């Protein structure tokens, strides 16, 4: 197993809002917990490399698969993945993920969900770390256009012919196409954890319904009102070559108690490519 093997996670299943969620925890004997929330089409196992040094430092580390991701159940036919559903799941899971002091980390989509939760429940987290997680770009259009685009994407979804992966090597190739700097052993690890065998090949574990267009326009002003409500000390971790919106500085400034660090020579998937550097940044923040 790449990323180090000193601390092996315990796997559990917790039910939140009627869905069985897959949960990993490292160093369960420790008192203070760091909860890690992954991003879009990612999985809890991707925090394996970050969890090792955090556990070495004496923290309990927990990561879970969002609904429709990894080994967590998919919504049923007729259901959909509206963004606040993720916040609702985090709200339901938190009492079971950590009973004492807790710090929360979110990457990308997970960072946006963490922001909404921390804003509405200011007394829960001792600190917040947002890793490339300050939300998507503003929607350049009107709400009816967004709704029409979503409806069209749903039409295509139900007409689609599912495309399978040939084998694990095919999954690795696709991961590394988007992330050429990813070491092969890490790509194989994530591909193995993130796929499942089906008739005729392999498929990604995430629900393909996620690939449809979101029906909800993203409003930076509305998101900024949430950021302004986050009372916990907040660390913004950005990659030098990462995802950056045009109003990035304004979003950081909206946080009442924040600092930002930029990690050099890395893009969006910091926890995959520089897990030790990310863990060091988190440790500097949580004390």
PDB file of C-alpha atoms in Angstrom:
ATOM      1  CA  UNK A   1       0.000   0.000   0.000  1.00  0.00           C
ATOM      2  CA  UNK A   2       1.461   3.409  -0.997  1.00  0.00           C
ATOM      3  CA  UNK A   3       1.463   6.470   1.253  1.00  0.00           C
ATOM      4  CA  UNK A   4       2.935   4.457   4.154  1.00  0.00           C
ATOM      5  CA  UNK A   5       1.500   1.585   6.142  1.00  0.00           C
ATOM      6  CA  UNK A   6       2.177   2.365   9.798  1.00  0.00           C
ATOM      7  CA  UNK A   7      -1.426   3.346  10.501  1.00  0.00           C
ATOM      8  CA  UNK A   8      -4.005   1.111   8.853  1.00  0.00           C
ATOM      9  CA  UNK A   9      -7.559   2.459   8.827  1.00  0.00           C
ATOM     10  CA  UNK A  10     -10.561   0.785  10.397  1.00  0.00           C
ATOM     11  CA  UNK A  11     -13.517   0.577   8.018  1.00  0.00           C
ATOM     12  CA  UNK A  12     -17.035   1.202   9.287  1.00  0.00           C
ATOM     13  CA  UNK A  13     -20.502   1.830   7.922  1.00  0.00           C
ATOM     14  CA  UNK A  14     -22.643   4.638   9.317  1.00  0.00           C
ATOM     15  CA  UNK A  15     -26.157   5.417   8.160  1.00  0.00           C
ATOM     16  CA  UNK A  16     -27.037   9.049   7.515  1.00  0.00           C
ATOM     17  CA  UNK A  17     -30.322  10.174   6.009  1.00  0.00           C
ATOM     18  CA  UNK A  18     -31.164   6.622   4.988  1.00  0.00           C
ATOM     19  CA  UNK A  19     -27.898   5.997   3.097  1.00  0.00           C
ATOM     20  CA  UNK A  20     -25.093   3.723   4.297  1.00  0.00           C
ATOM     21  CA  UNK A  21     -21.861   5.742   4.345  1.00  0.00           C
ATOM     22  CA  UNK A  22     -18.417   4.160   4.123  1.00  0.00           C
ATOM     23  CA  UNK A  23     -16.106   5.553   6.833  1.00  0.00           C
ATOM     24  CA  UNK A  24     -12.355   5.141   7.432  1.00  0.00           C
ATOM     25  CA  UNK A  25     -10.610   6.015  10.693  1.00  0.00           C
ATOM     26  CA  UNK A  26      -6.911   6.047  11.523  1.00  0.00           C
ATOM     27  CA  UNK A  27      -5.434   6.019  15.050  1.00  0.00           C
ATOM     28  CA  UNK A  28      -8.744   5.549  16.826  1.00  0.00           C
ATOM     29  CA  UNK A  29      -7.115   5.662  20.265  1.00  0.00           C
ATOM     30  CA  UNK A  30      -6.259   9.363  19.906  1.00  0.00           C
ATOM     31  CA  UNK A  31      -8.486  11.991  21.480  1.00  0.00           C
ATOM     32  CA  UNK A  32      -8.669  14.866  18.989  1.00  0.00           C
ATOM     33  CA  UNK A  33     -10.176  14.093  15.577  1.00  0.00           C
ATOM     34  CA  UNK A  34      -9.482  15.556  12.151  1.00  0.00           C
ATOM     35  CA  UNK A  35     -12.385  14.888   9.760  1.00  0.00           C
ATOM     36  CA  UNK A  36     -11.390  14.915   6.066  1.00  0.00           C
ATOM     37  CA  UNK A  37     -14.006  15.479   3.362  1.00  0.00           C
ATOM     38  CA  UNK A  38     -13.071  14.558  -0.209  1.00  0.00           C
ATOM     39  CA  UNK A  39     -13.993  16.294  -3.439  1.00  0.00           C
ATOM     40  CA  UNK A  40     -16.091  15.567  -6.510  1.00  0.00           C
ATOM     41  CA  UNK A  41     -15.733  12.022  -7.917  1.00  0.00           C
ATOM     42  CA  UNK A  42     -13.022  11.283  -5.337  1.00  0.00           C
ATOM     43  CA  UNK A  43     -13.071   8.917  -2.345  1.00  0.00           C
ATOM     44  CA  UNK A  44     -12.142   8.659   1.327  1.00  0.00           C
ATOM     45  CA  UNK A  45      -9.148   6.419   0.541  1.00  0.00           C
ATOM     46  CA  UNK A  46      -7.463   9.372  -1.191  1.00  0.00           C
ATOM     47  CA  UNK A  47      -6.609  10.757   2.273  1.00  0.00           C
ATOM     48  CA  UNK A  48      -4.439   7.731   3.117  1.00  0.00           C
ATOM     49  CA  UNK A  49      -1.238   9.703   2.538  1.00  0.00           C
ATOM     50  CA  UNK A  50      -2.397  12.700   4.557  1.00  0.00           C
ATOM     51  CA  UNK A  51      -3.685  10.540   7.411  1.00  0.00           C
ATOM     52  CA  UNK A  52      -0.327   8.867   8.075  1.00  0.00           C
ATOM     53  CA  UNK A  53       1.608  11.946   9.301  1.00  0.00           C
ATOM     54  CA  UNK A  54      -1.486  13.316  11.065  1.00  0.00           C
ATOM     55  CA  UNK A  55      -1.833  10.044  12.967  1.00  0.00           C
ATOM     56  CA  UNK A  56       1.917  10.072  13.687  1.00  0.00           C
ATOM     57  CA  UNK A  57       1.389  13.479  15.288  1.00  0.00           C
ATOM     58  CA  UNK A  58      -1.177  12.006  17.665  1.00  0.00           C
ATOM     59  CA  UNK A  59      -4.449  12.802  15.925  1.00  0.00           C
ATOM     60  CA  UNK A  60      -7.348  10.524  15.118  1.00  0.00           C
ATOM     61  CA  UNK A  61      -8.202  10.938  11.436  1.00  0.00           C
ATOM     62  CA  UNK A  62     -11.567  10.170   9.855  1.00  0.00           C
ATOM     63  CA  UNK A  63     -12.609  10.275   6.202  1.00  0.00           C
ATOM     64  CA  UNK A  64     -15.855   9.160   4.613  1.00  0.00           C
ATOM     65  CA  UNK A  65     -17.313   8.721   1.146  1.00  0.00           C
ATOM     66  CA  UNK A  66     -19.989  11.253   0.247  1.00  0.00           C
ATOM     67  CA  UNK A  67     -23.308   9.904  -0.989  1.00  0.00           C
ATOM     68  CA  UNK A  68     -22.907   8.381  -4.434  1.00  0.00           C
ATOM     69  CA  UNK A  69     -19.109   8.234  -4.083  1.00  0.00           C
ATOM     70  CA  UNK A  70     -16.724   5.417  -3.225  1.00  0.00           C
ATOM     71  CA  UNK A  71     -18.420   2.687  -1.203  1.00  0.00           C
ATOM     72  CA  UNK A  72     -21.275   4.840   0.090  1.00  0.00           C
ATOM     73  CA  UNK A  73     -24.702   4.024  -1.302  1.00  0.00           C
ATOM     74  CA  UNK A  74     -26.117   5.794  -4.339  1.00  0.00           C
ATOM     75  CA  UNK A  75     -29.426   7.605  -4.229  1.00  0.00           C
ATOM     76  CA  UNK A  76     -32.302   5.550  -5.631  1.00  0.00           C
ATOM     77  CA  UNK A  77     -33.918   5.870  -9.020  1.00  0.00           C
ATOM     78  CA  UNK A  78     -35.655   9.198  -9.302  1.00  0.00           C
ATOM     79  CA  UNK A  79     -33.301  10.797  -6.805  1.00  0.00           C
ATOM     80  CA  UNK A  80     -30.601  13.394  -7.416  1.00  0.00           C
ATOM     81  CA  UNK A  81     -27.537  14.907  -5.739  1.00  0.00           C
ATOM     82  CA  UNK A  82     -28.425  18.462  -4.743  1.00  0.00           C
ATOM     83  CA  UNK A  83     -25.545  20.214  -3.066  1.00  0.00           C
ATOM     84  CA  UNK A  84     -27.165  20.785   0.300  1.00  0.00           C
ATOM     85  CA  UNK A  85     -27.713  17.020   0.526  1.00  0.00           C
ATOM     86  CA  UNK A  86     -23.968  16.710   1.197  1.00  0.00           C
ATOM     87  CA  UNK A  87     -24.181  19.288   3.981  1.00  0.00           C
ATOM     88  CA  UNK A  88     -27.146  17.409   5.432  1.00  0.00           C
ATOM     89  CA  UNK A  89     -25.128  14.176   5.423  1.00  0.00           C
ATOM     90  CA  UNK A  90     -22.159  15.846   7.126  1.00  0.00           C
ATOM     91  CA  UNK A  91     -24.535  17.263   9.742  1.00  0.00           C
ATOM     92  CA  UNK A  92     -25.977  13.797  10.400  1.00  0.00           C
ATOM     93  CA  UNK A  93     -22.577  12.087  10.493  1.00  0.00           C
ATOM     94  CA  UNK A  94     -20.619  14.516  12.660  1.00  0.00           C
ATOM     95  CA  UNK A  95     -21.896  13.313  16.083  1.00  0.00           C
ATOM     96  CA  UNK A  96     -20.747   9.799  15.183  1.00  0.00           C
ATOM     97  CA  UNK A  97     -17.445  10.775  13.543  1.00  0.00           C
ATOM     98  CA  UNK A  98     -16.050  12.654  16.537  1.00  0.00           C
ATOM     99  CA  UNK A  99     -17.094  12.970  20.177  1.00  0.00           C
ATOM    100  CA  UNK A 100     -14.439  15.416  21.435  1.00  0.00           C
ATOM    101  CA  UNK A 101     -12.454  18.230  19.862  1.00  0.00           C
ATOM    102  CA  UNK A 102     -12.687  18.135  16.088  1.00  0.00           C
ATOM    103  CA  UNK A 103     -10.964  19.895  13.197  1.00  0.00           C
ATOM    104  CA  UNK A 104     -12.504  19.715   9.716  1.00  0.00           C
ATOM    105  CA  UNK A 105     -10.659  19.552   6.380  1.00  0.00           C
ATOM    106  CA  UNK A 106     -12.358  19.745   2.992  1.00  0.00           C
ATOM    107  CA  UNK A 107     -10.906  19.383  -0.494  1.00  0.00           C
ATOM    108  CA  UNK A 108     -12.564  21.019  -3.514  1.00  0.00           C
ATOM    109  CA  UNK A 109     -16.296  20.178  -3.391  1.00  0.00           C
ATOM    110  CA  UNK A 110     -15.722  18.886   0.138  1.00  0.00           C
ATOM    111  CA  UNK A 111     -14.339  22.277   1.097  1.00  0.00           C
ATOM    112  CA  UNK A 112     -17.449  24.015  -0.163  1.00  0.00           C
ATOM    113  CA  UNK A 113     -19.679  21.624   1.803  1.00  0.00           C
ATOM    114  CA  UNK A 114     -17.517  22.102   4.914  1.00  0.00           C
ATOM    115  CA  UNK A 115     -17.846  25.882   4.526  1.00  0.00           C
ATOM    116  CA  UNK A 116     -21.636  25.706   4.498  1.00  0.00           C
ATOM    117  CA  UNK A 117     -21.679  23.397   7.505  1.00  0.00           C
ATOM    118  CA  UNK A 118     -19.172  25.424   9.530  1.00  0.00           C
ATOM    119  CA  UNK A 119     -21.139  28.603   8.814  1.00  0.00           C
ATOM    120  CA  UNK A 120     -24.391  27.120  10.077  1.00  0.00           C
ATOM    121  CA  UNK A 121     -22.835  25.267  13.043  1.00  0.00           C
ATOM    122  CA  UNK A 122     -20.103  27.614  14.301  1.00  0.00           C
ATOM    123  CA  UNK A 123     -19.491  25.779  17.571  1.00  0.00           C
ATOM    124  CA  UNK A 124     -18.652  22.377  16.150  1.00  0.00           C
ATOM    125  CA  UNK A 125     -15.171  22.677  14.597  1.00  0.00           C
ATOM    126  CA  UNK A 126     -12.101  23.961  16.410  1.00  0.00           C
ATOM    127  CA  UNK A 127     -10.618  24.842  13.024  1.00  0.00           C
ATOM    128  CA  UNK A 128     -11.395  24.583   9.322  1.00  0.00           C
ATOM    129  CA  UNK A 129      -8.953  23.828   6.483  1.00  0.00           C
ATOM    130  CA  UNK A 130     -10.129  24.445   2.914  1.00  0.00           C
ATOM    131  CA  UNK A 131      -7.890  22.737   0.366  1.00  0.00           C
ATOM    132  CA  UNK A 132      -8.564  24.159  -3.097  1.00  0.00           C
ATOM    133  CA  UNK A 133     -12.070  24.422  -1.676  1.00  0.00           C
ATOM    134  CA  UNK A 134     -13.451  27.933  -2.103  1.00  0.00           C
ATOM    135  CA  UNK A 135     -16.190  27.020  -4.542  1.00  0.00           C
ATOM    136  CA  UNK A 136     -16.608  26.921  -8.323  1.00  0.00           C
ATOM    137  CA  UNK A 137     -16.711  29.922 -10.663  1.00  0.00           C
ATOM    138  CA  UNK A 138     -19.799  32.090 -10.794  1.00  0.00           C
ATOM    139  CA  UNK A 139     -22.437  30.935 -13.278  1.00  0.00           C
ATOM    140  CA  UNK A 140     -22.362  33.266 -16.263  1.00  0.00           C
ATOM    141  CA  UNK A 141     -26.016  33.236 -17.249  1.00  0.00           C
ATOM    142  CA  UNK A 142     -29.551  33.189 -15.912  1.00  0.00           C
ATOM    143  CA  UNK A 143     -31.263  30.547 -13.798  1.00  0.00           C
ATOM    144  CA  UNK A 144     -33.648  29.379 -16.570  1.00  0.00           C
ATOM    145  CA  UNK A 145     -30.640  28.685 -18.807  1.00  0.00           C
ATOM    146  CA  UNK A 146     -29.028  26.627 -16.066  1.00  0.00           C
ATOM    147  CA  UNK A 147     -32.230  24.654 -15.518  1.00  0.00           C
ATOM    148  CA  UNK A 148     -32.550  23.947 -19.244  1.00  0.00           C
ATOM    149  CA  UNK A 149     -28.924  22.777 -19.408  1.00  0.00           C
ATOM    150  CA  UNK A 150     -29.568  20.420 -16.485  1.00  0.00           C
ATOM    151  CA  UNK A 151     -32.734  18.999 -18.061  1.00  0.00           C
ATOM    152  CA  UNK A 152     -30.891  18.420 -21.343  1.00  0.00           C
ATOM    153  CA  UNK A 153     -28.056  16.663 -19.485  1.00  0.00           C
ATOM    154  CA  UNK A 154     -30.584  14.404 -17.749  1.00  0.00           C
ATOM    155  CA  UNK A 155     -32.112  13.501 -21.109  1.00  0.00           C
ATOM    156  CA  UNK A 156     -28.653  12.496 -22.353  1.00  0.00           C
ATOM    157  CA  UNK A 157     -27.966  10.571 -19.141  1.00  0.00           C
ATOM    158  CA  UNK A 158     -30.965   8.285 -19.546  1.00  0.00           C
ATOM    159  CA  UNK A 159     -30.153   7.691 -23.238  1.00  0.00           C
ATOM    160  CA  UNK A 160     -26.479   6.989 -22.686  1.00  0.00           C
ATOM    161  CA  UNK A 161     -24.716   3.682 -23.298  1.00  0.00           C
ATOM    162  CA  UNK A 162     -22.592   2.907 -20.199  1.00  0.00           C
ATOM    163  CA  UNK A 163     -18.860   2.863 -21.017  1.00  0.00           C
ATOM    164  CA  UNK A 164     -16.844   0.350 -19.012  1.00  0.00           C
ATOM    165  CA  UNK A 165     -13.175   0.348 -18.116  1.00  0.00           C
ATOM    166  CA  UNK A 166     -11.282  -2.499 -19.744  1.00  0.00           C
ATOM    167  CA  UNK A 167      -9.223  -3.337 -16.662  1.00  0.00           C
ATOM    168  CA  UNK A 168      -7.347  -1.742 -13.768  1.00  0.00           C
ATOM    169  CA  UNK A 169      -4.591  -0.514 -16.085  1.00  0.00           C
ATOM    170  CA  UNK A 170      -7.227   1.365 -18.080  1.00  0.00           C
ATOM    171  CA  UNK A 171      -8.431   3.067 -14.889  1.00  0.00           C
ATOM    172  CA  UNK A 172      -4.846   3.997 -13.992  1.00  0.00           C
ATOM    173  CA  UNK A 173      -4.274   5.433 -17.463  1.00  0.00           C
ATOM    174  CA  UNK A 174      -7.332   7.656 -17.130  1.00  0.00           C
ATOM    175  CA  UNK A 175      -6.313   8.888 -13.688  1.00  0.00           C
ATOM    176  CA  UNK A 176      -2.825   9.742 -14.894  1.00  0.00           C
ATOM    177  CA  UNK A 177      -4.090  11.458 -18.062  1.00  0.00           C
ATOM    178  CA  UNK A 178      -5.628  14.108 -15.816  1.00  0.00           C
ATOM    179  CA  UNK A 179      -2.732  14.005 -13.338  1.00  0.00           C
ATOM    180  CA  UNK A 180       0.499  13.116 -15.188  1.00  0.00           C
ATOM    181  CA  UNK A 181       2.626  13.740 -12.089  1.00  0.00           C
ATOM    182  CA  UNK A 182       0.815  11.048 -10.114  1.00  0.00           C
ATOM    183  CA  UNK A 183       3.156   8.165  -9.191  1.00  0.00           C
ATOM    184  CA  UNK A 184       2.074   4.879 -10.733  1.00  0.00           C
ATOM    185  CA  UNK A 185       1.737   3.044  -7.402  1.00  0.00           C
ATOM    186  CA  UNK A 186      -0.600   5.719  -6.032  1.00  0.00           C
ATOM    187  CA  UNK A 187      -2.640   5.660  -9.236  1.00  0.00           C
ATOM    188  CA  UNK A 188      -3.023   1.871  -8.956  1.00  0.00           C
ATOM    189  CA  UNK A 189      -4.023   2.193  -5.290  1.00  0.00           C
ATOM    190  CA  UNK A 190      -6.714   4.783  -6.025  1.00  0.00           C
ATOM    191  CA  UNK A 191      -7.895   2.930  -9.120  1.00  0.00           C
ATOM    192  CA  UNK A 192      -8.234  -0.324  -7.210  1.00  0.00           C
ATOM    193  CA  UNK A 193     -10.165   1.353  -4.394  1.00  0.00           C
ATOM    194  CA  UNK A 194     -12.277   3.421  -6.766  1.00  0.00           C
ATOM    195  CA  UNK A 195     -13.516   0.739  -9.168  1.00  0.00           C
ATOM    196  CA  UNK A 196     -15.711  -2.339  -8.974  1.00  0.00           C
ATOM    197  CA  UNK A 197     -16.011  -5.363 -11.249  1.00  0.00           C
ATOM    198  CA  UNK A 198     -19.136  -5.669 -13.395  1.00  0.00           C
ATOM    199  CA  UNK A 199     -20.067  -7.853 -16.344  1.00  0.00           C
ATOM    200  CA  UNK A 200     -17.717  -6.958 -19.168  1.00  0.00           C
ATOM    201  CA  UNK A 201     -15.086  -5.035 -17.223  1.00  0.00           C
ATOM    202  CA  UNK A 202     -14.785  -2.465 -14.457  1.00  0.00           C
ATOM    203  CA  UNK A 203     -16.683   0.684 -13.613  1.00  0.00           C
ATOM    204  CA  UNK A 204     -15.956   3.599 -11.307  1.00  0.00           C
ATOM    205  CA  UNK A 205     -17.682   3.317  -7.949  1.00  0.00           C
ATOM    206  CA  UNK A 206     -19.158   6.819  -8.098  1.00  0.00           C
ATOM    207  CA  UNK A 207     -22.693   7.213  -9.394  1.00  0.00           C
ATOM    208  CA  UNK A 208     -22.545   8.280 -13.085  1.00  0.00           C
ATOM    209  CA  UNK A 209     -25.468  10.593 -12.321  1.00  0.00           C
ATOM    210  CA  UNK A 210     -22.835  12.947 -10.883  1.00  0.00           C
ATOM    211  CA  UNK A 211     -21.622  13.624 -14.412  1.00  0.00           C
ATOM    212  CA  UNK A 212     -24.810  15.507 -15.267  1.00  0.00           C
ATOM    213  CA  UNK A 213     -24.865  19.296 -15.039  1.00  0.00           C
ATOM    214  CA  UNK A 214     -25.921  20.758 -11.689  1.00  0.00           C
ATOM    215  CA  UNK A 215     -29.337  22.469 -11.784  1.00  0.00           C
ATOM    216  CA  UNK A 216     -28.309  25.158  -9.283  1.00  0.00           C
ATOM    217  CA  UNK A 217     -26.407  28.271 -10.414  1.00  0.00           C
ATOM    218  CA  UNK A 218     -23.484  29.069  -8.105  1.00  0.00           C
ATOM    219  CA  UNK A 219     -23.811  32.527  -6.571  1.00  0.00           C
ATOM    220  CA  UNK A 220     -20.518  33.877  -5.147  1.00  0.00           C
ATOM    221  CA  UNK A 221     -22.335  36.564  -3.142  1.00  0.00           C
ATOM    222  CA  UNK A 222     -24.509  33.952  -1.472  1.00  0.00           C
ATOM    223  CA  UNK A 223     -21.483  31.754  -0.817  1.00  0.00           C
ATOM    224  CA  UNK A 224     -19.659  34.755   0.583  1.00  0.00           C
ATOM    225  CA  UNK A 225     -22.423  35.200   3.154  1.00  0.00           C
ATOM    226  CA  UNK A 226     -21.655  31.680   4.377  1.00  0.00           C
ATOM    227  CA  UNK A 227     -17.913  32.302   4.448  1.00  0.00           C
ATOM    228  CA  UNK A 228     -18.498  35.401   6.564  1.00  0.00           C
ATOM    229  CA  UNK A 229     -20.259  33.248   9.179  1.00  0.00           C
ATOM    230  CA  UNK A 230     -17.346  30.854   9.728  1.00  0.00           C
ATOM    231  CA  UNK A 231     -16.040  31.712  13.190  1.00  0.00           C
ATOM    232  CA  UNK A 232     -13.388  28.988  13.447  1.00  0.00           C
ATOM    233  CA  UNK A 233      -9.786  29.784  12.441  1.00  0.00           C
ATOM    234  CA  UNK A 234      -9.601  28.907   8.768  1.00  0.00           C
ATOM    235  CA  UNK A 235      -6.624  27.850   6.672  1.00  0.00           C
ATOM    236  CA  UNK A 236      -6.933  28.141   2.895  1.00  0.00           C
ATOM    237  CA  UNK A 237      -4.483  25.818   1.125  1.00  0.00           C
ATOM    238  CA  UNK A 238      -3.996  26.489  -2.577  1.00  0.00           C
ATOM    239  CA  UNK A 239      -1.813  24.816  -5.174  1.00  0.00           C
ATOM    240  CA  UNK A 240       0.540  26.981  -7.207  1.00  0.00           C
ATOM    241  CA  UNK A 241      -1.003  25.475 -10.344  1.00  0.00           C
ATOM    242  CA  UNK A 242      -4.383  24.837  -8.777  1.00  0.00           C
ATOM    243  CA  UNK A 243      -7.925  25.947  -9.467  1.00  0.00           C
ATOM    244  CA  UNK A 244      -8.397  29.670  -8.878  1.00  0.00           C
ATOM    245  CA  UNK A 245     -11.532  31.703  -9.514  1.00  0.00           C
ATOM    246  CA  UNK A 246     -11.368  35.309 -10.722  1.00  0.00           C
ATOM    247  CA  UNK A 247     -12.646  36.472  -7.330  1.00  0.00           C
ATOM    248  CA  UNK A 248     -10.399  34.199  -5.245  1.00  0.00           C
ATOM    249  CA  UNK A 249      -8.988  37.024  -3.126  1.00  0.00           C
ATOM    250  CA  UNK A 250     -12.487  38.313  -2.329  1.00  0.00           C
ATOM    251  CA  UNK A 251     -13.562  34.868  -1.157  1.00  0.00           C
ATOM    252  CA  UNK A 252     -10.541  34.578   1.128  1.00  0.00           C
ATOM    253  CA  UNK A 253     -11.194  38.096   2.441  1.00  0.00           C
ATOM    254  CA  UNK A 254     -14.781  37.148   3.279  1.00  0.00           C
ATOM    255  CA  UNK A 255     -13.499  34.700   5.902  1.00  0.00           C
ATOM    256  CA  UNK A 256     -13.318  36.504   9.270  1.00  0.00           C
ATOM    257  CA  UNK A 257     -10.333  34.587  10.639  1.00  0.00           C
ATOM    258  CA  UNK A 258      -8.322  33.163   7.765  1.00  0.00           C
ATOM    259  CA  UNK A 259      -4.845  32.784   6.383  1.00  0.00           C
ATOM    260  CA  UNK A 260      -3.746  31.307   3.064  1.00  0.00           C
ATOM    261  CA  UNK A 261      -0.724  29.303   2.049  1.00  0.00           C
ATOM    262  CA  UNK A 262       0.216  28.353  -1.505  1.00  0.00           C
ATOM    263  CA  UNK A 263       2.050  25.077  -1.967  1.00  0.00           C
ATOM    264  CA  UNK A 264       4.581  25.237  -4.814  1.00  0.00           C
ATOM    265  CA  UNK A 265       4.748  22.946  -7.826  1.00  0.00           C
ATOM    266  CA  UNK A 266       1.347  21.298  -7.396  1.00  0.00           C
ATOM    267  CA  UNK A 267      -2.106  21.639  -8.899  1.00  0.00           C
ATOM    268  CA  UNK A 268      -5.606  20.900  -7.661  1.00  0.00           C
ATOM    269  CA  UNK A 269      -5.125  17.381  -6.276  1.00  0.00           C
ATOM    270  CA  UNK A 270      -2.752  18.335  -3.473  1.00  0.00           C
ATOM    271  CA  UNK A 271      -3.705  15.403  -1.221  1.00  0.00           C
ATOM    272  CA  UNK A 272      -2.797  12.954  -3.987  1.00  0.00           C
ATOM    273  CA  UNK A 273       0.454  14.519  -5.101  1.00  0.00           C
ATOM    274  CA  UNK A 274       1.868  16.245  -2.005  1.00  0.00           C
ATOM    275  CA  UNK A 275       0.206  14.542   0.979  1.00  0.00           C
ATOM    276  CA  UNK A 276       3.121  15.172   3.345  1.00  0.00           C
ATOM    277  CA  UNK A 277       3.207  18.897   2.552  1.00  0.00           C
ATOM    278  CA  UNK A 278      -0.548  19.127   3.040  1.00  0.00           C
ATOM    279  CA  UNK A 279      -0.351  17.262   6.354  1.00  0.00           C
ATOM    280  CA  UNK A 280       2.393  19.636   7.505  1.00  0.00           C
ATOM    281  CA  UNK A 281       0.188  22.619   6.642  1.00  0.00           C
ATOM    282  CA  UNK A 282      -2.773  21.113   8.512  1.00  0.00           C
ATOM    283  CA  UNK A 283      -0.614  20.387  11.567  1.00  0.00           C
ATOM    284  CA  UNK A 284       0.682  23.951  11.599  1.00  0.00           C
ATOM    285  CA  UNK A 285      -2.937  25.117  11.688  1.00  0.00           C
ATOM    286  CA  UNK A 286      -4.474  22.739  14.227  1.00  0.00           C
ATOM    287  CA  UNK A 287      -1.552  23.060  16.647  1.00  0.00           C
TER     288      UNK A 287
END
